[in-house]
């Protein structure tokens, strides 16, 4: 019997770890790419499956490309690559340094990972690329580069999916549109902040069903729909108008 294996790029966040845990419980062997492998040793050892932890240098596309190629060779391919890297920051002054960092990680690094994985899966003849994206990409927003980077990711994934179909290759591309969970956490909204295991379970299930695009949790689909529907003059006010002092 072939054991399923998965590579998670950006595996250090709470959400990533929960996804890794749920995949490991299903006996999927894992390669976890993280910035600080030593900090992940204890977590990796606690999982009931084979786990390798490797360093991630996403800001250097040449490095991440060769890291992926190397691990691909040693694993003799992979069934799933989950891209969970992401950087977000906000400063009213919009300093270029922050914008550049976000673009480096969320656009350049993201594209390097997806492009390389697609090429490797093309040679392999099958596979699944899943990425944890954000509904923030549906419209512009005050974290300007972040919102734009998520739109880039959505468009890039759609392009890869179309390309796989043209090549008649069974390569599944799954765009996981995560709700604004940080915002919900900040606002202490129980309605919009589901427990982490539930978020991870919906992501794992969507990947296993080979979904092309999924909103997690499901109720964020409604927010996505409303976000797209709002006329610009209302949408802009929602983001920029200072709250009146009581
Ligand atoms: N959390 C939310 O509310 C939310 C909502 C919607 C969408 N998303 C998106 O969902 C994805 C996952 O989010 P998350 O909350 O699980 O995690 P996260 O805190 O956004 O970080 C995701 C991963 O990216 C890695 N990363 C960030 N900058 C990096 C860099 N320069 N080099 C290498 N790795 C880097 C982080 O590693 P370190 O831990 O080592 O920094 C972490 O493993 C992201 O794309 C995020 O934008 C998140």
mmCIF file with all atom_site columns, C-alpha atoms in Angstrom, residues 29-169:
data_model
loop_
_atom_site.group_PDB
_atom_site.id
_atom_site.type_symbol
_atom_site.label_atom_id
_atom_site.label_alt_id
_atom_site.label_comp_id
_atom_site.label_asym_id
_atom_site.label_entity_id
_atom_site.label_seq_id
_atom_site.pdbx_PDB_ins_code
_atom_site.Cartn_x
_atom_site.Cartn_y
_atom_site.Cartn_z
_atom_site.occupancy
_atom_site.B_iso_or_equiv
_atom_site.pdbx_formal_charge
_atom_site.auth_seq_id
_atom_site.auth_comp_id
_atom_site.auth_asym_id
_atom_site.auth_atom_id
_atom_site.pdbx_PDB_model_num
ATOM 1   C CA . UNK A 1 29  ? 3.626   11.321 6.294   1.00 0.00 ? 29  UNK A CA 1
ATOM 2   C CA . UNK A 1 30  ? 4.743   14.941 6.396   1.00 0.00 ? 30  UNK A CA 1
ATOM 3   C CA . UNK A 1 31  ? 7.486   17.340 5.443   1.00 0.00 ? 31  UNK A CA 1
ATOM 4   C CA . UNK A 1 32  ? 7.136   20.632 7.277   1.00 0.00 ? 32  UNK A CA 1
ATOM 5   C CA . UNK A 1 33  ? 8.934   23.730 5.975   1.00 0.00 ? 33  UNK A CA 1
ATOM 6   C CA . UNK A 1 34  ? 9.370   26.377 8.677   1.00 0.00 ? 34  UNK A CA 1
ATOM 7   C CA . UNK A 1 35  ? 11.604  29.340 9.449   1.00 0.00 ? 35  UNK A CA 1
ATOM 8   C CA . UNK A 1 36  ? 12.855  27.823 12.701  1.00 0.00 ? 36  UNK A CA 1
ATOM 9   C CA . UNK A 1 37  ? 13.056  23.991 12.510  1.00 0.00 ? 37  UNK A CA 1
ATOM 10  C CA . UNK A 1 38  ? 14.427  23.648 16.075  1.00 0.00 ? 38  UNK A CA 1
ATOM 11  C CA . UNK A 1 39  ? 11.307  25.274 17.492  1.00 0.00 ? 39  UNK A CA 1
ATOM 12  C CA . UNK A 1 40  ? 9.196   22.595 15.767  1.00 0.00 ? 40  UNK A CA 1
ATOM 13  C CA . UNK A 1 41  ? 11.119  19.536 16.995  1.00 0.00 ? 41  UNK A CA 1
ATOM 14  C CA . UNK A 1 42  ? 8.886   18.780 19.975  1.00 0.00 ? 42  UNK A CA 1
ATOM 15  C CA . UNK A 1 43  ? 5.686   19.222 17.939  1.00 0.00 ? 43  UNK A CA 1
ATOM 16  C CA . UNK A 1 44  ? 6.996   17.010 15.109  1.00 0.00 ? 44  UNK A CA 1
ATOM 17  C CA . UNK A 1 45  ? 7.968   14.271 17.585  1.00 0.00 ? 45  UNK A CA 1
ATOM 18  C CA . UNK A 1 46  ? 4.439   14.297 19.030  1.00 0.00 ? 46  UNK A CA 1
ATOM 19  C CA . UNK A 1 47  ? 2.824   13.342 15.697  1.00 0.00 ? 47  UNK A CA 1
ATOM 20  C CA . UNK A 1 48  ? 1.911   9.688  15.041  1.00 0.00 ? 48  UNK A CA 1
ATOM 21  C CA . UNK A 1 49  ? 3.504   9.526  11.592  1.00 0.00 ? 49  UNK A CA 1
ATOM 22  C CA . UNK A 1 50  ? 6.824   10.122 9.820   1.00 0.00 ? 50  UNK A CA 1
ATOM 23  C CA . UNK A 1 51  ? 7.638   13.849 9.964   1.00 0.00 ? 51  UNK A CA 1
ATOM 24  C CA . UNK A 1 52  ? 10.625  15.778 8.624   1.00 0.00 ? 52  UNK A CA 1
ATOM 25  C CA . UNK A 1 53  ? 11.129  19.432 9.472   1.00 0.00 ? 53  UNK A CA 1
ATOM 26  C CA . UNK A 1 54  ? 13.154  21.571 7.067   1.00 0.00 ? 54  UNK A CA 1
ATOM 27  C CA . UNK A 1 55  ? 14.205  25.233 6.955   1.00 0.00 ? 55  UNK A CA 1
ATOM 28  C CA . UNK A 1 56  ? 12.241  27.643 4.787   1.00 0.00 ? 56  UNK A CA 1
ATOM 29  C CA . UNK A 1 57  ? 13.809  30.609 3.020   1.00 0.00 ? 57  UNK A CA 1
ATOM 30  C CA . UNK A 1 58  ? 10.792  32.039 1.247   1.00 0.00 ? 58  UNK A CA 1
ATOM 31  C CA . UNK A 1 59  ? 12.315  35.481 0.718   1.00 0.00 ? 59  UNK A CA 1
ATOM 32  C CA . UNK A 1 60  ? 14.872  33.914 -1.596  1.00 0.00 ? 60  UNK A CA 1
ATOM 33  C CA . UNK A 1 61  ? 12.992  32.309 -4.531  1.00 0.00 ? 61  UNK A CA 1
ATOM 34  C CA . UNK A 1 62  ? 16.109  30.545 -5.851  1.00 0.00 ? 62  UNK A CA 1
ATOM 35  C CA . UNK A 1 63  ? 16.606  28.931 -2.451  1.00 0.00 ? 63  UNK A CA 1
ATOM 36  C CA . UNK A 1 64  ? 12.987  27.817 -2.021  1.00 0.00 ? 64  UNK A CA 1
ATOM 37  C CA . UNK A 1 65  ? 12.964  26.362 -5.549  1.00 0.00 ? 65  UNK A CA 1
ATOM 38  C CA . UNK A 1 66  ? 16.051  24.252 -4.890  1.00 0.00 ? 66  UNK A CA 1
ATOM 39  C CA . UNK A 1 67  ? 14.778  23.287 -1.396  1.00 0.00 ? 67  UNK A CA 1
ATOM 40  C CA . UNK A 1 68  ? 11.573  21.955 -2.982  1.00 0.00 ? 68  UNK A CA 1
ATOM 41  C CA . UNK A 1 69  ? 13.422  20.136 -5.760  1.00 0.00 ? 69  UNK A CA 1
ATOM 42  C CA . UNK A 1 70  ? 15.738  18.487 -3.248  1.00 0.00 ? 70  UNK A CA 1
ATOM 43  C CA . UNK A 1 71  ? 12.974  17.283 -0.959  1.00 0.00 ? 71  UNK A CA 1
ATOM 44  C CA . UNK A 1 72  ? 10.945  16.104 -3.965  1.00 0.00 ? 72  UNK A CA 1
ATOM 45  C CA . UNK A 1 73  ? 13.843  13.915 -5.060  1.00 0.00 ? 73  UNK A CA 1
ATOM 46  C CA . UNK A 1 74  ? 14.340  12.437 -1.612  1.00 0.00 ? 74  UNK A CA 1
ATOM 47  C CA . UNK A 1 75  ? 10.607  11.702 -1.181  1.00 0.00 ? 75  UNK A CA 1
ATOM 48  C CA . UNK A 1 76  ? 10.226  10.490 -4.769  1.00 0.00 ? 76  UNK A CA 1
ATOM 49  C CA . UNK A 1 77  ? 7.345   12.941 -5.167  1.00 0.00 ? 77  UNK A CA 1
ATOM 50  C CA . UNK A 1 78  ? 4.410   14.059 -3.061  1.00 0.00 ? 78  UNK A CA 1
ATOM 51  C CA . UNK A 1 79  ? 0.636   13.785 -3.197  1.00 0.00 ? 79  UNK A CA 1
ATOM 52  C CA . UNK A 1 80  ? -0.149  17.143 -1.636  1.00 0.00 ? 80  UNK A CA 1
ATOM 53  C CA . UNK A 1 81  ? 1.647   20.441 -1.219  1.00 0.00 ? 81  UNK A CA 1
ATOM 54  C CA . UNK A 1 82  ? -0.117  22.865 1.107   1.00 0.00 ? 82  UNK A CA 1
ATOM 55  C CA . UNK A 1 83  ? 1.087   26.457 0.966   1.00 0.00 ? 83  UNK A CA 1
ATOM 56  C CA . UNK A 1 84  ? 0.338   28.213 4.233   1.00 0.00 ? 84  UNK A CA 1
ATOM 57  C CA . UNK A 1 85  ? 2.863   31.038 4.162   1.00 0.00 ? 85  UNK A CA 1
ATOM 58  C CA . UNK A 1 86  ? 1.602   34.550 4.628   1.00 0.00 ? 86  UNK A CA 1
ATOM 59  C CA . UNK A 1 87  ? 2.647   37.928 5.936   1.00 0.00 ? 87  UNK A CA 1
ATOM 60  C CA . UNK A 1 88  ? 0.344   40.747 6.982   1.00 0.00 ? 88  UNK A CA 1
ATOM 61  C CA . UNK A 1 89  ? 1.056   44.092 8.582   1.00 0.00 ? 89  UNK A CA 1
ATOM 62  C CA . UNK A 1 90  ? -0.580  47.502 8.735   1.00 0.00 ? 90  UNK A CA 1
ATOM 63  C CA . UNK A 1 91  ? 0.893   50.948 9.181   1.00 0.00 ? 91  UNK A CA 1
ATOM 64  C CA . UNK A 1 92  ? -1.048  54.113 8.406   1.00 0.00 ? 92  UNK A CA 1
ATOM 65  C CA . UNK A 1 93  ? 2.097   55.634 6.864   1.00 0.00 ? 93  UNK A CA 1
ATOM 66  C CA . UNK A 1 94  ? 2.339   52.728 4.383   1.00 0.00 ? 94  UNK A CA 1
ATOM 67  C CA . UNK A 1 95  ? 6.138   52.429 4.524   1.00 0.00 ? 95  UNK A CA 1
ATOM 68  C CA . UNK A 1 96  ? 7.596   50.712 1.475   1.00 0.00 ? 96  UNK A CA 1
ATOM 69  C CA . UNK A 1 97  ? 9.619   48.288 3.630   1.00 0.00 ? 97  UNK A CA 1
ATOM 70  C CA . UNK A 1 98  ? 6.411   46.650 4.904   1.00 0.00 ? 98  UNK A CA 1
ATOM 71  C CA . UNK A 1 99  ? 4.836   46.535 1.456   1.00 0.00 ? 99  UNK A CA 1
ATOM 72  C CA . UNK A 1 100 ? 8.005   45.012 0.030   1.00 0.00 ? 100 UNK A CA 1
ATOM 73  C CA . UNK A 1 101 ? 8.168   42.311 2.719   1.00 0.00 ? 101 UNK A CA 1
ATOM 74  C CA . UNK A 1 102 ? 4.535   41.364 2.076   1.00 0.00 ? 102 UNK A CA 1
ATOM 75  C CA . UNK A 1 103 ? 5.103   41.230 -1.687  1.00 0.00 ? 103 UNK A CA 1
ATOM 76  C CA . UNK A 1 104 ? 8.281   39.163 -1.213  1.00 0.00 ? 104 UNK A CA 1
ATOM 77  C CA . UNK A 1 105 ? 6.505   36.530 0.907   1.00 0.00 ? 105 UNK A CA 1
ATOM 78  C CA . UNK A 1 106 ? 2.925   36.557 -0.417  1.00 0.00 ? 106 UNK A CA 1
ATOM 79  C CA . UNK A 1 107 ? 3.621   37.155 -4.121  1.00 0.00 ? 107 UNK A CA 1
ATOM 80  C CA . UNK A 1 108 ? 7.212   36.313 -5.115  1.00 0.00 ? 108 UNK A CA 1
ATOM 81  C CA . UNK A 1 109 ? 7.669   33.482 -2.610  1.00 0.00 ? 109 UNK A CA 1
ATOM 82  C CA . UNK A 1 110 ? 4.148   32.179 -3.135  1.00 0.00 ? 110 UNK A CA 1
ATOM 83  C CA . UNK A 1 111 ? 4.531   32.108 -6.927  1.00 0.00 ? 111 UNK A CA 1
ATOM 84  C CA . UNK A 1 112 ? 7.961   30.429 -6.679  1.00 0.00 ? 112 UNK A CA 1
ATOM 85  C CA . UNK A 1 113 ? 6.505   27.662 -4.481  1.00 0.00 ? 113 UNK A CA 1
ATOM 86  C CA . UNK A 1 114 ? 3.401   27.093 -6.629  1.00 0.00 ? 114 UNK A CA 1
ATOM 87  C CA . UNK A 1 115 ? 5.257   27.299 -9.935  1.00 0.00 ? 115 UNK A CA 1
ATOM 88  C CA . UNK A 1 116 ? 7.941   24.830 -8.815  1.00 0.00 ? 116 UNK A CA 1
ATOM 89  C CA . UNK A 1 117 ? 5.405   22.446 -7.303  1.00 0.00 ? 117 UNK A CA 1
ATOM 90  C CA . UNK A 1 118 ? 3.287   22.538 -10.464 1.00 0.00 ? 118 UNK A CA 1
ATOM 91  C CA . UNK A 1 119 ? 6.339   21.712 -12.593 1.00 0.00 ? 119 UNK A CA 1
ATOM 92  C CA . UNK A 1 120 ? 7.274   18.812 -10.301 1.00 0.00 ? 120 UNK A CA 1
ATOM 93  C CA . UNK A 1 121 ? 3.700   17.501 -10.298 1.00 0.00 ? 121 UNK A CA 1
ATOM 94  C CA . UNK A 1 122 ? 3.553   17.831 -14.066 1.00 0.00 ? 122 UNK A CA 1
ATOM 95  C CA . UNK A 1 123 ? 6.614   15.579 -14.330 1.00 0.00 ? 123 UNK A CA 1
ATOM 96  C CA . UNK A 1 124 ? 5.080   13.234 -11.732 1.00 0.00 ? 124 UNK A CA 1
ATOM 97  C CA . UNK A 1 125 ? 1.784   13.165 -13.622 1.00 0.00 ? 125 UNK A CA 1
ATOM 98  C CA . UNK A 1 126 ? -0.559  14.021 -10.733 1.00 0.00 ? 126 UNK A CA 1
ATOM 99  C CA . UNK A 1 127 ? -0.883  15.813 -7.411  1.00 0.00 ? 127 UNK A CA 1
ATOM 100 C CA . UNK A 1 128 ? -2.680  18.498 -5.456  1.00 0.00 ? 128 UNK A CA 1
ATOM 101 C CA . UNK A 1 129 ? -1.589  22.039 -4.662  1.00 0.00 ? 129 UNK A CA 1
ATOM 102 C CA . UNK A 1 130 ? -3.647  23.686 -1.939  1.00 0.00 ? 130 UNK A CA 1
ATOM 103 C CA . UNK A 1 131 ? -3.094  27.187 -0.610  1.00 0.00 ? 131 UNK A CA 1
ATOM 104 C CA . UNK A 1 132 ? -4.539  28.919 2.398   1.00 0.00 ? 132 UNK A CA 1
ATOM 105 C CA . UNK A 1 133 ? -5.630  32.200 0.951   1.00 0.00 ? 133 UNK A CA 1
ATOM 106 C CA . UNK A 1 134 ? -7.905  34.941 2.271   1.00 0.00 ? 134 UNK A CA 1
ATOM 107 C CA . UNK A 1 135 ? -11.200 36.576 1.440   1.00 0.00 ? 135 UNK A CA 1
ATOM 108 C CA . UNK A 1 136 ? -9.195  39.804 1.917   1.00 0.00 ? 136 UNK A CA 1
ATOM 109 C CA . UNK A 1 137 ? -8.218  39.363 -1.736  1.00 0.00 ? 137 UNK A CA 1
ATOM 110 C CA . UNK A 1 138 ? -11.757 40.002 -2.932  1.00 0.00 ? 138 UNK A CA 1
ATOM 111 C CA . UNK A 1 139 ? -11.392 43.788 -2.609  1.00 0.00 ? 139 UNK A CA 1
ATOM 112 C CA . UNK A 1 140 ? -8.712  46.345 -1.813  1.00 0.00 ? 140 UNK A CA 1
ATOM 113 C CA . UNK A 1 141 ? -8.139  47.276 1.821   1.00 0.00 ? 141 UNK A CA 1
ATOM 114 C CA . UNK A 1 142 ? -6.041  49.330 4.221   1.00 0.00 ? 142 UNK A CA 1
ATOM 115 C CA . UNK A 1 143 ? -3.332  46.638 4.396   1.00 0.00 ? 143 UNK A CA 1
ATOM 116 C CA . UNK A 1 144 ? -2.847  47.527 0.755   1.00 0.00 ? 144 UNK A CA 1
ATOM 117 C CA . UNK A 1 145 ? -0.177  45.034 -0.309  1.00 0.00 ? 145 UNK A CA 1
ATOM 118 C CA . UNK A 1 146 ? -1.763  42.230 1.741   1.00 0.00 ? 146 UNK A CA 1
ATOM 119 C CA . UNK A 1 147 ? -5.171  42.545 0.072   1.00 0.00 ? 147 UNK A CA 1
ATOM 120 C CA . UNK A 1 148 ? -3.554  42.829 -3.357  1.00 0.00 ? 148 UNK A CA 1
ATOM 121 C CA . UNK A 1 149 ? -1.300  39.836 -2.684  1.00 0.00 ? 149 UNK A CA 1
ATOM 122 C CA . UNK A 1 150 ? -4.291  37.654 -1.846  1.00 0.00 ? 150 UNK A CA 1
ATOM 123 C CA . UNK A 1 151 ? -5.962  38.691 -5.118  1.00 0.00 ? 151 UNK A CA 1
ATOM 124 C CA . UNK A 1 152 ? -2.736  37.695 -6.875  1.00 0.00 ? 152 UNK A CA 1
ATOM 125 C CA . UNK A 1 153 ? -2.799  34.295 -5.166  1.00 0.00 ? 153 UNK A CA 1
ATOM 126 C CA . UNK A 1 154 ? -6.425  33.674 -6.154  1.00 0.00 ? 154 UNK A CA 1
ATOM 127 C CA . UNK A 1 155 ? -5.749  34.583 -9.765  1.00 0.00 ? 155 UNK A CA 1
ATOM 128 C CA . UNK A 1 156 ? -2.509  32.547 -9.861  1.00 0.00 ? 156 UNK A CA 1
ATOM 129 C CA . UNK A 1 157 ? -4.262  29.447 -8.545  1.00 0.00 ? 157 UNK A CA 1
ATOM 130 C CA . UNK A 1 158 ? -7.063  29.818 -11.073 1.00 0.00 ? 158 UNK A CA 1
ATOM 131 C CA . UNK A 1 159 ? -4.449  30.048 -13.836 1.00 0.00 ? 159 UNK A CA 1
ATOM 132 C CA . UNK A 1 160 ? -2.695  26.899 -12.631 1.00 0.00 ? 160 UNK A CA 1
ATOM 133 C CA . UNK A 1 161 ? -5.991  25.041 -12.523 1.00 0.00 ? 161 UNK A CA 1
ATOM 134 C CA . UNK A 1 162 ? -6.788  26.111 -16.080 1.00 0.00 ? 162 UNK A CA 1
ATOM 135 C CA . UNK A 1 163 ? -3.297  25.090 -17.199 1.00 0.00 ? 163 UNK A CA 1
ATOM 136 C CA . UNK A 1 164 ? -3.667  21.633 -15.617 1.00 0.00 ? 164 UNK A CA 1
ATOM 137 C CA . UNK A 1 165 ? -6.957  21.166 -17.498 1.00 0.00 ? 165 UNK A CA 1
ATOM 138 C CA . UNK A 1 166 ? -5.351  22.209 -20.776 1.00 0.00 ? 166 UNK A CA 1
ATOM 139 C CA . UNK A 1 167 ? -2.550  19.717 -20.199 1.00 0.00 ? 167 UNK A CA 1
ATOM 140 C CA . UNK A 1 168 ? -5.218  17.110 -19.302 1.00 0.00 ? 168 UNK A CA 1
ATOM 141 C CA . UNK A 1 169 ? -3.332  16.359 -16.095 1.00 0.00 ? 169 UNK A CA 1
#
